[in-house]
Amino acid sequence: MSTRGCPVCGAPAEGAPAFHESNIDPSKLSGFSFASRKTPEFMAHRLVQCPECELVYADEPPDEAVLANAYHVADFDSSEEAADAAAAYLLAIRPTLDALKGRGAALEIGAGTGIFLELLAGEGFSELVGVEPSTAAIEAAPVRRRAWIREGIFREADFAPASFDLICCFMTMEHVRDPRVISDAAFRLLRPGGAFVTVTHDYRAPVNRLLGKRSPIIDIEHMQLFSQRSIARLFETSGFARVGVRAFVNTYALSYWMRLAPLPALLKTAAGGFLQATGAGKAKLGANVGNLISAVFKPG
Ligand SMILES: [Zn+2]
């Protein structure tokens, strides 16, 4: 571990008020601790709130190599939820797609099984590239999609500058050691007029304020937590224009919402069993659960 200042605005961590004290219990970590859409554990690193840009961030995050390995070996068991999420993301970014000049190449950072890339193929994108650190996620991908996905951590140097029309990064900006690196890289890798789209949590959303320490945003995977103001600041500093940040409605099966719910384990198991037995768990339910979708454009 090493200390850092605010990864969005650079303000020092000294004097930043605490947002969450570290409560990580190593005996409770599992292979799913770094997986997508897992059952919340409500454990996180110490988080402070930047007085300058209001980003919440771990001032003593694990080193890059430690994080990279955690995601590399993470388990994967959420194909159905991934499909629901991808469909909701496509719906939400349709206005952004319509504003693009071209539908040549698209890049997804944190591509999972490549299900969103599959939807982009259906939207007419001719070249699809995903980057995904989890071997288990890639192994769960159909063969056709595996050809699109590069295993490992995203590195700007692996791609040509100004080569993409669209870059997407869903539920990943919180997980990276330095979101500034991703934002600046996306700016350089996009063609003029290209768009960068992210989905992140919003720690200031009413649902997250209400749940407090029992919110799924309290997570060992989260190196930072954004709000509308702090993520807009990140993108504007990278040079992006037409910065649009808004609340976003997720649609998932009822059984998945139940897994996320801040209920005692026994009650959760009983309710989950009931939903499964009756088939009610398959019903899809849309809700604003405190996420933000951001779409920003490279000028030109
Ligand atoms: Zn800051």
PDB file of C-alpha atoms and ligand atoms in Angstrom:
ATOM      1  CA  MET A   1       0.000   0.000   0.000  1.00  0.00           C
ATOM      2  CA  SER A   2       1.064   3.598  -0.568  1.00  0.00           C
ATOM      3  CA  THR A   3      -0.669   6.905   0.169  1.00  0.00           C
ATOM      4  CA  ARG A   4      -2.054   9.129  -2.551  1.00  0.00           C
ATOM      5  CA  GLY A   5      -3.853  12.426  -2.992  1.00  0.00           C
ATOM      6  CA  CYS A   6      -7.147  12.845  -4.842  1.00  0.00           C
ATOM      7  CA  PRO A   7      -6.918  10.904  -8.135  1.00  0.00           C
ATOM      8  CA  VAL A   8      -9.309  13.358  -9.826  1.00  0.00           C
ATOM      9  CA  CYS A   9      -8.069  16.845  -8.831  1.00  0.00           C
ATOM     10  CA  GLY A  10      -4.743  16.138  -7.136  1.00  0.00           C
ATOM     11  CA  ALA A  11      -5.650  17.789  -3.814  1.00  0.00           C
ATOM     12  CA  PRO A  12      -3.664  16.220  -0.928  1.00  0.00           C
ATOM     13  CA  ALA A  13      -5.283  13.595   1.323  1.00  0.00           C
ATOM     14  CA  GLU A  14      -4.170  15.439   4.458  1.00  0.00           C
ATOM     15  CA  GLY A  15      -7.161  17.224   5.902  1.00  0.00           C
ATOM     16  CA  ALA A  16      -9.680  15.297   3.787  1.00  0.00           C
ATOM     17  CA  PRO A  17     -12.466  14.122   6.131  1.00  0.00           C
ATOM     18  CA  ALA A  18     -12.999  10.374   6.578  1.00  0.00           C
ATOM     19  CA  PHE A  19     -15.961   8.895   4.668  1.00  0.00           C
ATOM     20  CA  HIS A  20     -15.511   5.273   5.778  1.00  0.00           C
ATOM     21  CA  GLU A  21     -13.019   3.608   8.142  1.00  0.00           C
ATOM     22  CA  SER A  22     -11.393   0.411   6.890  1.00  0.00           C
ATOM     23  CA  ASN A  23     -13.376  -2.664   7.993  1.00  0.00           C
ATOM     24  CA  ILE A  24     -11.782  -5.408   5.901  1.00  0.00           C
ATOM     25  CA  ASP A  25     -11.818  -8.810   7.594  1.00  0.00           C
ATOM     26  CA  PRO A  26      -9.401 -11.032   5.595  1.00  0.00           C
ATOM     27  CA  SER A  27     -11.185 -14.182   6.857  1.00  0.00           C
ATOM     28  CA  LYS A  28     -14.359 -13.065   5.015  1.00  0.00           C
ATOM     29  CA  LEU A  29     -12.740 -12.547   1.606  1.00  0.00           C
ATOM     30  CA  SER A  30     -13.472 -15.126  -1.094  1.00  0.00           C
ATOM     31  CA  GLY A  31     -12.851 -15.814  -4.751  1.00  0.00           C
ATOM     32  CA  PHE A  32     -15.914 -13.671  -5.434  1.00  0.00           C
ATOM     33  CA  SER A  33     -14.639 -10.593  -3.595  1.00  0.00           C
ATOM     34  CA  PHE A  34     -13.340  -9.151  -6.878  1.00  0.00           C
ATOM     35  CA  ALA A  35     -16.056 -10.559  -9.157  1.00  0.00           C
ATOM     36  CA  SER A  36     -18.710  -8.520 -10.990  1.00  0.00           C
ATOM     37  CA  ARG A  37     -22.198  -8.260  -9.521  1.00  0.00           C
ATOM     38  CA  LYS A  38     -21.311 -10.312  -6.459  1.00  0.00           C
ATOM     39  CA  THR A  39     -23.223 -10.532  -3.191  1.00  0.00           C
ATOM     40  CA  PRO A  40     -22.184  -7.416  -1.207  1.00  0.00           C
ATOM     41  CA  GLU A  41     -19.794  -7.943   1.706  1.00  0.00           C
ATOM     42  CA  PHE A  42     -19.964  -4.345   3.018  1.00  0.00           C
ATOM     43  CA  MET A  43     -16.210  -4.237   3.543  1.00  0.00           C
ATOM     44  CA  ALA A  44     -14.031  -1.443   2.188  1.00  0.00           C
ATOM     45  CA  HIS A  45     -10.671   0.253   2.479  1.00  0.00           C
ATOM     46  CA  ARG A  46     -10.485   3.506   4.397  1.00  0.00           C
ATOM     47  CA  LEU A  47     -12.112   6.173   2.231  1.00  0.00           C
ATOM     48  CA  VAL A  48     -11.733   9.947   2.502  1.00  0.00           C
ATOM     49  CA  GLN A  49     -13.749  12.709   0.835  1.00  0.00           C
ATOM     50  CA  CYS A  50     -11.861  15.266  -1.246  1.00  0.00           C
ATOM     51  CA  PRO A  51     -12.754  18.781  -0.021  1.00  0.00           C
ATOM     52  CA  GLU A  52     -11.896  20.179  -3.457  1.00  0.00           C
ATOM     53  CA  CYS A  53     -13.852  18.004  -5.964  1.00  0.00           C
ATOM     54  CA  GLU A  54     -15.932  15.826  -3.548  1.00  0.00           C
ATOM     55  CA  LEU A  55     -14.522  12.516  -4.861  1.00  0.00           C
ATOM     56  CA  VAL A  56     -14.485   9.774  -2.209  1.00  0.00           C
ATOM     57  CA  TYR A  57     -11.291   7.716  -2.491  1.00  0.00           C
ATOM     58  CA  ALA A  58      -9.004   5.230  -0.772  1.00  0.00           C
ATOM     59  CA  ASP A  59      -5.979   7.270   0.310  1.00  0.00           C
ATOM     60  CA  GLU A  60      -3.999   4.060   0.916  1.00  0.00           C
ATOM     61  CA  PRO A  61      -5.089   1.781  -1.955  1.00  0.00           C
ATOM     62  CA  PRO A  62      -3.406  -1.559  -2.702  1.00  0.00           C
ATOM     63  CA  ASP A  63      -0.649  -1.418  -5.299  1.00  0.00           C
ATOM     64  CA  GLU A  64      -1.473  -1.832  -8.983  1.00  0.00           C
ATOM     65  CA  ALA A  65       0.027  -5.336  -9.146  1.00  0.00           C
ATOM     66  CA  VAL A  66      -2.053  -6.543  -6.182  1.00  0.00           C
ATOM     67  CA  LEU A  67      -5.258  -5.240  -7.767  1.00  0.00           C
ATOM     68  CA  ALA A  68      -4.380  -6.669 -11.178  1.00  0.00           C
ATOM     69  CA  ASN A  69      -3.885 -10.119  -9.689  1.00  0.00           C
ATOM     70  CA  ALA A  70      -7.115  -9.958  -7.644  1.00  0.00           C
ATOM     71  CA  TYR A  71      -9.129  -9.305 -10.825  1.00  0.00           C
ATOM     72  CA  HIS A  72      -7.136 -11.832 -12.826  1.00  0.00           C
ATOM     73  CA  VAL A  73      -8.098 -14.693 -10.478  1.00  0.00           C
ATOM     74  CA  ALA A  74     -11.611 -13.470  -9.593  1.00  0.00           C
ATOM     75  CA  ASP A  75     -14.447 -15.957  -9.984  1.00  0.00           C
ATOM     76  CA  PHE A  76     -17.336 -15.323 -12.353  1.00  0.00           C
ATOM     77  CA  ASP A  77     -20.924 -16.458 -12.006  1.00  0.00           C
ATOM     78  CA  SER A  78     -23.136 -13.682 -13.304  1.00  0.00           C
ATOM     79  CA  SER A  79     -23.861 -14.281 -16.994  1.00  0.00           C
ATOM     80  CA  GLU A  80     -27.580 -13.583 -16.683  1.00  0.00           C
ATOM     81  CA  GLU A  81     -27.058 -10.362 -14.750  1.00  0.00           C
ATOM     82  CA  ALA A  82     -24.396  -9.335 -17.257  1.00  0.00           C
ATOM     83  CA  ALA A  83     -26.941  -9.738 -20.071  1.00  0.00           C
ATOM     84  CA  ASP A  84     -29.517  -7.635 -18.219  1.00  0.00           C
ATOM     85  CA  ALA A  85     -26.932  -4.942 -17.525  1.00  0.00           C
ATOM     86  CA  ALA A  86     -25.729  -4.846 -21.130  1.00  0.00           C
ATOM     87  CA  ALA A  87     -29.287  -4.406 -22.441  1.00  0.00           C
ATOM     88  CA  ALA A  88     -29.865  -1.516 -20.012  1.00  0.00           C
ATOM     89  CA  TYR A  89     -26.558   0.136 -20.994  1.00  0.00           C
ATOM     90  CA  LEU A  90     -27.398  -0.065 -24.697  1.00  0.00           C
ATOM     91  CA  LEU A  91     -30.761   1.584 -24.104  1.00  0.00           C
ATOM     92  CA  ALA A  92     -29.138   4.337 -22.066  1.00  0.00           C
ATOM     93  CA  ILE A  93     -26.395   5.135 -24.595  1.00  0.00           C
ATOM     94  CA  ARG A  94     -28.624   5.181 -27.678  1.00  0.00           C
ATOM     95  CA  PRO A  95     -28.642   9.011 -27.885  1.00  0.00           C
ATOM     96  CA  THR A  96     -24.834   8.946 -27.701  1.00  0.00           C
ATOM     97  CA  LEU A  97     -24.609   6.351 -30.497  1.00  0.00           C
ATOM     98  CA  ASP A  98     -26.906   8.494 -32.628  1.00  0.00           C
ATOM     99  CA  ALA A  99     -24.569  11.484 -32.116  1.00  0.00           C
ATOM    100  CA  LEU A 100     -21.448   9.636 -33.322  1.00  0.00           C
ATOM    101  CA  LYS A 101     -19.926  10.442 -36.697  1.00  0.00           C
ATOM    102  CA  GLY A 102     -19.024   6.834 -37.400  1.00  0.00           C
ATOM    103  CA  ARG A 103     -19.499   3.290 -36.137  1.00  0.00           C
ATOM    104  CA  GLY A 104     -16.093   1.874 -36.946  1.00  0.00           C
ATOM    105  CA  ALA A 105     -14.148   0.678 -33.934  1.00  0.00           C
ATOM    106  CA  ALA A 106     -15.412   0.327 -30.362  1.00  0.00           C
ATOM    107  CA  LEU A 107     -13.393  -0.504 -27.256  1.00  0.00           C
ATOM    108  CA  GLU A 108     -14.770  -1.732 -23.949  1.00  0.00           C
ATOM    109  CA  ILE A 109     -12.540  -1.521 -20.884  1.00  0.00           C
ATOM    110  CA  GLY A 110     -13.658  -4.242 -18.461  1.00  0.00           C
ATOM    111  CA  ALA A 111     -15.530  -6.255 -21.101  1.00  0.00           C
ATOM    112  CA  GLY A 112     -16.439  -9.309 -18.973  1.00  0.00           C
ATOM    113  CA  THR A 113     -17.828 -11.967 -21.321  1.00  0.00           C
ATOM    114  CA  GLY A 114     -18.071  -9.454 -24.173  1.00  0.00           C
ATOM    115  CA  ILE A 115     -21.852  -9.379 -24.098  1.00  0.00           C
ATOM    116  CA  PHE A 116     -21.998  -5.609 -24.581  1.00  0.00           C
ATOM    117  CA  LEU A 117     -19.601  -5.848 -27.539  1.00  0.00           C
ATOM    118  CA  GLU A 118     -22.057  -8.327 -29.039  1.00  0.00           C
ATOM    119  CA  LEU A 119     -24.806  -5.702 -28.795  1.00  0.00           C
ATOM    120  CA  LEU A 120     -22.508  -3.102 -30.388  1.00  0.00           C
ATOM    121  CA  ALA A 121     -21.889  -5.521 -33.270  1.00  0.00           C
ATOM    122  CA  GLY A 122     -25.667  -5.574 -33.713  1.00  0.00           C
ATOM    123  CA  GLU A 123     -25.618  -1.767 -33.827  1.00  0.00           C
ATOM    124  CA  GLY A 124     -23.262  -1.827 -36.806  1.00  0.00           C
ATOM    125  CA  PHE A 125     -19.820  -1.345 -35.248  1.00  0.00           C
ATOM    126  CA  SER A 126     -17.350  -3.068 -37.542  1.00  0.00           C
ATOM    127  CA  GLU A 127     -14.425  -3.576 -35.159  1.00  0.00           C
ATOM    128  CA  LEU A 128     -14.853  -4.707 -31.562  1.00  0.00           C
ATOM    129  CA  VAL A 129     -12.193  -4.830 -28.898  1.00  0.00           C
ATOM    130  CA  GLY A 130     -12.563  -5.668 -25.211  1.00  0.00           C
ATOM    131  CA  VAL A 131     -10.037  -5.707 -22.396  1.00  0.00           C
ATOM    132  CA  GLU A 132     -10.766  -7.942 -19.420  1.00  0.00           C
ATOM    133  CA  PRO A 133      -8.475  -9.038 -16.570  1.00  0.00           C
ATOM    134  CA  SER A 134     -10.593 -11.970 -15.301  1.00  0.00           C
ATOM    135  CA  THR A 135      -9.686 -15.303 -16.886  1.00  0.00           C
ATOM    136  CA  ALA A 136     -12.917 -16.827 -15.550  1.00  0.00           C
ATOM    137  CA  ALA A 137     -15.044 -14.162 -17.279  1.00  0.00           C
ATOM    138  CA  ILE A 138     -13.312 -14.737 -20.609  1.00  0.00           C
ATOM    139  CA  GLU A 139     -13.679 -18.499 -20.263  1.00  0.00           C
ATOM    140  CA  ALA A 140     -17.419 -17.980 -19.758  1.00  0.00           C
ATOM    141  CA  ALA A 141     -17.614 -16.077 -23.069  1.00  0.00           C
ATOM    142  CA  PRO A 142     -18.892 -17.797 -26.225  1.00  0.00           C
ATOM    143  CA  VAL A 143     -16.037 -18.627 -28.646  1.00  0.00           C
ATOM    144  CA  ARG A 144     -17.131 -15.976 -31.147  1.00  0.00           C
ATOM    145  CA  ARG A 145     -16.736 -13.206 -28.559  1.00  0.00           C
ATOM    146  CA  ARG A 146     -13.455 -14.500 -27.147  1.00  0.00           C
ATOM    147  CA  ALA A 147     -11.733 -13.392 -30.346  1.00  0.00           C
ATOM    148  CA  TRP A 148     -12.619  -9.782 -29.455  1.00  0.00           C
ATOM    149  CA  ILE A 149     -11.328  -9.849 -25.883  1.00  0.00           C
ATOM    150  CA  ARG A 150      -7.743  -9.262 -24.792  1.00  0.00           C
ATOM    151  CA  GLU A 151      -6.928 -10.747 -21.413  1.00  0.00           C
ATOM    152  CA  GLY A 152      -5.193  -8.406 -18.997  1.00  0.00           C
ATOM    153  CA  ILE A 153      -5.268  -4.901 -17.571  1.00  0.00           C
ATOM    154  CA  PHE A 154      -6.035  -2.016 -19.947  1.00  0.00           C
ATOM    155  CA  ARG A 155      -2.899  -0.286 -21.238  1.00  0.00           C
ATOM    156  CA  GLU A 156      -3.106   2.707 -23.552  1.00  0.00           C
ATOM    157  CA  ALA A 157       0.103   1.691 -25.339  1.00  0.00           C
ATOM    158  CA  ASP A 158      -1.640  -1.423 -26.724  1.00  0.00           C
ATOM    159  CA  PHE A 159      -3.782   0.753 -29.019  1.00  0.00           C
ATOM    160  CA  ALA A 160      -3.221   3.373 -31.710  1.00  0.00           C
ATOM    161  CA  PRO A 161      -4.083   7.010 -30.885  1.00  0.00           C
ATOM    162  CA  ALA A 162      -7.320   8.361 -32.423  1.00  0.00           C
ATOM    163  CA  SER A 163      -8.450   4.892 -33.494  1.00  0.00           C
ATOM    164  CA  PHE A 164     -11.860   4.435 -31.787  1.00  0.00           C
ATOM    165  CA  ASP A 165     -15.309   5.951 -32.346  1.00  0.00           C
ATOM    166  CA  LEU A 166     -16.592   4.725 -29.010  1.00  0.00           C
ATOM    167  CA  ILE A 167     -14.964   3.698 -25.741  1.00  0.00           C
ATOM    168  CA  CYS A 168     -17.068   2.214 -22.943  1.00  0.00           C
ATOM    169  CA  CYS A 169     -16.197   1.490 -19.341  1.00  0.00           C
ATOM    170  CA  PHE A 170     -19.054   0.170 -17.203  1.00  0.00           C
ATOM    171  CA  MET A 171     -18.802  -0.292 -13.446  1.00  0.00           C
ATOM    172  CA  THR A 172     -15.042  -0.260 -13.681  1.00  0.00           C
ATOM    173  CA  MET A 173     -13.923   3.344 -13.041  1.00  0.00           C
ATOM    174  CA  GLU A 174     -14.260   2.746  -9.289  1.00  0.00           C
ATOM    175  CA  HIS A 175     -12.029  -0.296  -9.473  1.00  0.00           C
ATOM    176  CA  VAL A 176      -8.958   1.039 -11.230  1.00  0.00           C
ATOM    177  CA  ARG A 177      -5.975   2.339  -9.327  1.00  0.00           C
ATOM    178  CA  ASP A 178      -6.037   5.649 -11.243  1.00  0.00           C
ATOM    179  CA  PRO A 179      -9.198   6.801 -13.063  1.00  0.00           C
ATOM    180  CA  ARG A 180      -7.257   9.772 -14.476  1.00  0.00           C
ATOM    181  CA  VAL A 181      -5.118   7.326 -16.482  1.00  0.00           C
ATOM    182  CA  ILE A 182      -8.254   5.786 -18.033  1.00  0.00           C
ATOM    183  CA  SER A 183      -9.923   9.120 -18.781  1.00  0.00           C
ATOM    184  CA  ASP A 184      -6.812  10.674 -20.349  1.00  0.00           C
ATOM    185  CA  ALA A 185      -6.137   7.503 -22.357  1.00  0.00           C
ATOM    186  CA  ALA A 186      -9.735   7.386 -23.633  1.00  0.00           C
ATOM    187  CA  PHE A 187      -9.382  10.977 -24.813  1.00  0.00           C
ATOM    188  CA  ARG A 188      -6.244  10.182 -26.805  1.00  0.00           C
ATOM    189  CA  LEU A 189      -7.539   6.879 -28.211  1.00  0.00           C
ATOM    190  CA  LEU A 190     -10.783   8.400 -29.529  1.00  0.00           C
ATOM    191  CA  ARG A 191     -11.145   9.896 -32.955  1.00  0.00           C
ATOM    192  CA  PRO A 192     -12.346  13.526 -32.984  1.00  0.00           C
ATOM    193  CA  GLY A 193     -16.118  13.408 -32.416  1.00  0.00           C
ATOM    194  CA  GLY A 194     -15.836  10.042 -30.659  1.00  0.00           C
ATOM    195  CA  ALA A 195     -17.501   9.355 -27.320  1.00  0.00           C
ATOM    196  CA  PHE A 196     -16.436   7.910 -23.979  1.00  0.00           C
ATOM    197  CA  VAL A 197     -19.280   6.398 -21.946  1.00  0.00           C
ATOM    198  CA  THR A 198     -19.102   5.218 -18.341  1.00  0.00           C
ATOM    199  CA  VAL A 199     -21.487   3.853 -15.738  1.00  0.00           C
ATOM    200  CA  THR A 200     -20.441   4.454 -12.150  1.00  0.00           C
ATOM    201  CA  HIS A 201     -22.011   4.503  -8.728  1.00  0.00           C
ATOM    202  CA  ASP A 202     -23.143   7.851  -7.313  1.00  0.00           C
ATOM    203  CA  TYR A 203     -22.344   7.944  -3.628  1.00  0.00           C
ATOM    204  CA  ARG A 204     -24.522  11.055  -3.243  1.00  0.00           C
ATOM    205  CA  ALA A 205     -27.618   9.343  -4.674  1.00  0.00           C
ATOM    206  CA  PRO A 206     -30.480   9.156  -2.138  1.00  0.00           C
ATOM    207  CA  VAL A 207     -30.472   5.339  -2.014  1.00  0.00           C
ATOM    208  CA  ASN A 208     -26.771   5.207  -1.161  1.00  0.00           C
ATOM    209  CA  ARG A 209     -27.128   7.910   1.500  1.00  0.00           C
ATOM    210  CA  LEU A 210     -30.067   6.026   2.969  1.00  0.00           C
ATOM    211  CA  LEU A 211     -28.243   2.677   3.113  1.00  0.00           C
ATOM    212  CA  GLY A 212     -25.021   4.206   4.462  1.00  0.00           C
ATOM    213  CA  LYS A 213     -22.602   1.481   5.569  1.00  0.00           C
ATOM    214  CA  ARG A 214     -25.023  -1.163   4.190  1.00  0.00           C
ATOM    215  CA  SER A 215     -24.861   0.198   0.661  1.00  0.00           C
ATOM    216  CA  PRO A 216     -23.257  -2.047  -1.989  1.00  0.00           C
ATOM    217  CA  ILE A 217     -20.919   0.869  -2.768  1.00  0.00           C
ATOM    218  CA  ILE A 218     -19.064  -0.016   0.464  1.00  0.00           C
ATOM    219  CA  ASP A 219     -16.872  -2.565  -1.295  1.00  0.00           C
ATOM    220  CA  ILE A 220     -13.265  -3.729  -1.120  1.00  0.00           C
ATOM    221  CA  GLU A 221     -13.108  -3.357  -4.911  1.00  0.00           C
ATOM    222  CA  HIS A 222     -13.754   0.381  -4.831  1.00  0.00           C
ATOM    223  CA  MET A 223     -10.671   2.583  -4.968  1.00  0.00           C
ATOM    224  CA  GLN A 224     -12.859   5.670  -5.472  1.00  0.00           C
ATOM    225  CA  LEU A 225     -16.532   6.630  -5.523  1.00  0.00           C
ATOM    226  CA  PHE A 226     -17.864   9.333  -7.793  1.00  0.00           C
ATOM    227  CA  SER A 227     -20.648  11.881  -7.639  1.00  0.00           C
ATOM    228  CA  GLN A 228     -22.008  13.900 -10.573  1.00  0.00           C
ATOM    229  CA  ARG A 229     -19.626  16.737  -9.774  1.00  0.00           C
ATOM    230  CA  SER A 230     -16.457  14.682  -9.346  1.00  0.00           C
ATOM    231  CA  ILE A 231     -16.876  12.572 -12.472  1.00  0.00           C
ATOM    232  CA  ALA A 232     -17.661  15.654 -14.575  1.00  0.00           C
ATOM    233  CA  ARG A 233     -14.478  17.237 -13.192  1.00  0.00           C
ATOM    234  CA  LEU A 234     -12.468  14.147 -14.196  1.00  0.00           C
ATOM    235  CA  PHE A 235     -13.660  14.228 -17.799  1.00  0.00           C
ATOM    236  CA  GLU A 236     -13.441  18.004 -18.239  1.00  0.00           C
ATOM    237  CA  THR A 237      -9.838  17.966 -17.027  1.00  0.00           C
ATOM    238  CA  SER A 238      -9.020  15.300 -19.650  1.00  0.00           C
ATOM    239  CA  GLY A 239     -10.269  17.671 -22.368  1.00  0.00           C
ATOM    240  CA  PHE A 240     -13.685  16.172 -23.064  1.00  0.00           C
ATOM    241  CA  ALA A 241     -16.592  18.357 -24.191  1.00  0.00           C
ATOM    242  CA  ARG A 242     -20.394  17.982 -24.102  1.00  0.00           C
ATOM    243  CA  VAL A 243     -20.101  16.365 -20.678  1.00  0.00           C
ATOM    244  CA  GLY A 244     -23.437  14.743 -19.840  1.00  0.00           C
ATOM    245  CA  VAL A 245     -23.907  12.999 -16.486  1.00  0.00           C
ATOM    246  CA  ARG A 246     -27.273  11.691 -15.325  1.00  0.00           C
ATOM    247  CA  ALA A 247     -28.945   9.114 -13.090  1.00  0.00           C
ATOM    248  CA  PHE A 248     -29.423   5.742 -14.700  1.00  0.00           C
ATOM    249  CA  VAL A 249     -32.084   3.034 -14.328  1.00  0.00           C
ATOM    250  CA  ASN A 250     -30.806  -0.553 -14.005  1.00  0.00           C
ATOM    251  CA  THR A 251     -33.062  -3.453 -14.931  1.00  0.00           C
ATOM    252  CA  TYR A 252     -32.383  -6.835 -13.335  1.00  0.00           C
ATOM    253  CA  ALA A 253     -34.300  -9.937 -12.333  1.00  0.00           C
ATOM    254  CA  LEU A 254     -35.997  -9.723  -8.947  1.00  0.00           C
ATOM    255  CA  SER A 255     -33.779 -12.560  -7.665  1.00  0.00           C
ATOM    256  CA  TYR A 256     -30.695 -10.391  -8.243  1.00  0.00           C
ATOM    257  CA  TRP A 257     -32.178  -7.370  -6.473  1.00  0.00           C
ATOM    258  CA  MET A 258     -32.805  -9.690  -3.548  1.00  0.00           C
ATOM    259  CA  ARG A 259     -29.141 -10.669  -3.498  1.00  0.00           C
ATOM    260  CA  LEU A 260     -28.177  -6.993  -3.283  1.00  0.00           C
ATOM    261  CA  ALA A 261     -30.752  -6.136  -0.631  1.00  0.00           C
ATOM    262  CA  PRO A 262     -29.370  -5.092   2.774  1.00  0.00           C
ATOM    263  CA  LEU A 263     -31.137  -7.912   4.634  1.00  0.00           C
ATOM    264  CA  PRO A 264     -29.888 -10.515   7.136  1.00  0.00           C
ATOM    265  CA  ALA A 265     -28.430 -13.597   5.379  1.00  0.00           C
ATOM    266  CA  LEU A 266     -31.063 -16.004   6.684  1.00  0.00           C
ATOM    267  CA  LEU A 267     -33.952 -13.837   5.518  1.00  0.00           C
ATOM    268  CA  LYS A 268     -32.229 -13.308   2.187  1.00  0.00           C
ATOM    269  CA  THR A 269     -31.815 -17.080   1.662  1.00  0.00           C
ATOM    270  CA  ALA A 270     -35.457 -17.733   2.570  1.00  0.00           C
ATOM    271  CA  ALA A 271     -36.765 -14.981   0.302  1.00  0.00           C
ATOM    272  CA  GLY A 272     -34.435 -16.090  -2.503  1.00  0.00           C
ATOM    273  CA  GLY A 273     -35.748 -19.652  -2.179  1.00  0.00           C
ATOM    274  CA  PHE A 274     -39.322 -18.416  -2.355  1.00  0.00           C
ATOM    275  CA  LEU A 275     -38.597 -16.350  -5.486  1.00  0.00           C
ATOM    276  CA  GLN A 276     -36.929 -19.316  -7.150  1.00  0.00           C
ATOM    277  CA  ALA A 277     -39.650 -21.821  -6.200  1.00  0.00           C
ATOM    278  CA  THR A 278     -42.448 -19.593  -7.488  1.00  0.00           C
ATOM    279  CA  GLY A 279     -40.574 -18.371 -10.569  1.00  0.00           C
ATOM    280  CA  ALA A 280     -41.133 -14.795  -9.396  1.00  0.00           C
ATOM    281  CA  GLY A 281     -37.375 -14.276  -9.226  1.00  0.00           C
ATOM    282  CA  LYS A 282     -37.252 -14.163 -13.031  1.00  0.00           C
ATOM    283  CA  ALA A 283     -39.440 -11.051 -13.223  1.00  0.00           C
ATOM    284  CA  LYS A 284     -37.458  -8.056 -14.450  1.00  0.00           C
ATOM    285  CA  LEU A 285     -37.535  -4.921 -12.402  1.00  0.00           C
ATOM    286  CA  GLY A 286     -36.054  -1.536 -13.290  1.00  0.00           C
ATOM    287  CA  ALA A 287     -34.921   0.835 -10.573  1.00  0.00           C
ATOM    288  CA  ASN A 288     -32.734   3.845  -9.994  1.00  0.00           C
ATOM    289  CA  VAL A 289     -30.218   2.364  -7.585  1.00  0.00           C
ATOM    290  CA  GLY A 290     -27.890   5.286  -7.439  1.00  0.00           C
ATOM    291  CA  ASN A 291     -25.867   4.837 -10.620  1.00  0.00           C
ATOM    292  CA  LEU A 292     -24.706   7.485 -13.052  1.00  0.00           C
ATOM    293  CA  ILE A 293     -24.285   7.226 -16.794  1.00  0.00           C
ATOM    294  CA  SER A 294     -21.842   9.703 -18.288  1.00  0.00           C
ATOM    295  CA  ALA A 295     -21.307  10.421 -21.971  1.00  0.00           C
ATOM    296  CA  VAL A 296     -18.542  12.785 -23.072  1.00  0.00           C
ATOM    297  CA  PHE A 297     -17.153  13.657 -26.501  1.00  0.00           C
ATOM    298  CA  LYS A 298     -13.734  14.402 -27.924  1.00  0.00           C
ATOM    299  CA  PRO A 299     -14.041  17.780 -29.661  1.00  0.00           C
ATOM    300  CA  GLY A 300     -13.690  17.942 -33.430  1.00  0.00           C
TER     301      GLY A 300
HETATM  302 ZN    ZN B   1     -10.399  15.956  -5.588  1.00  0.00          ZN
END
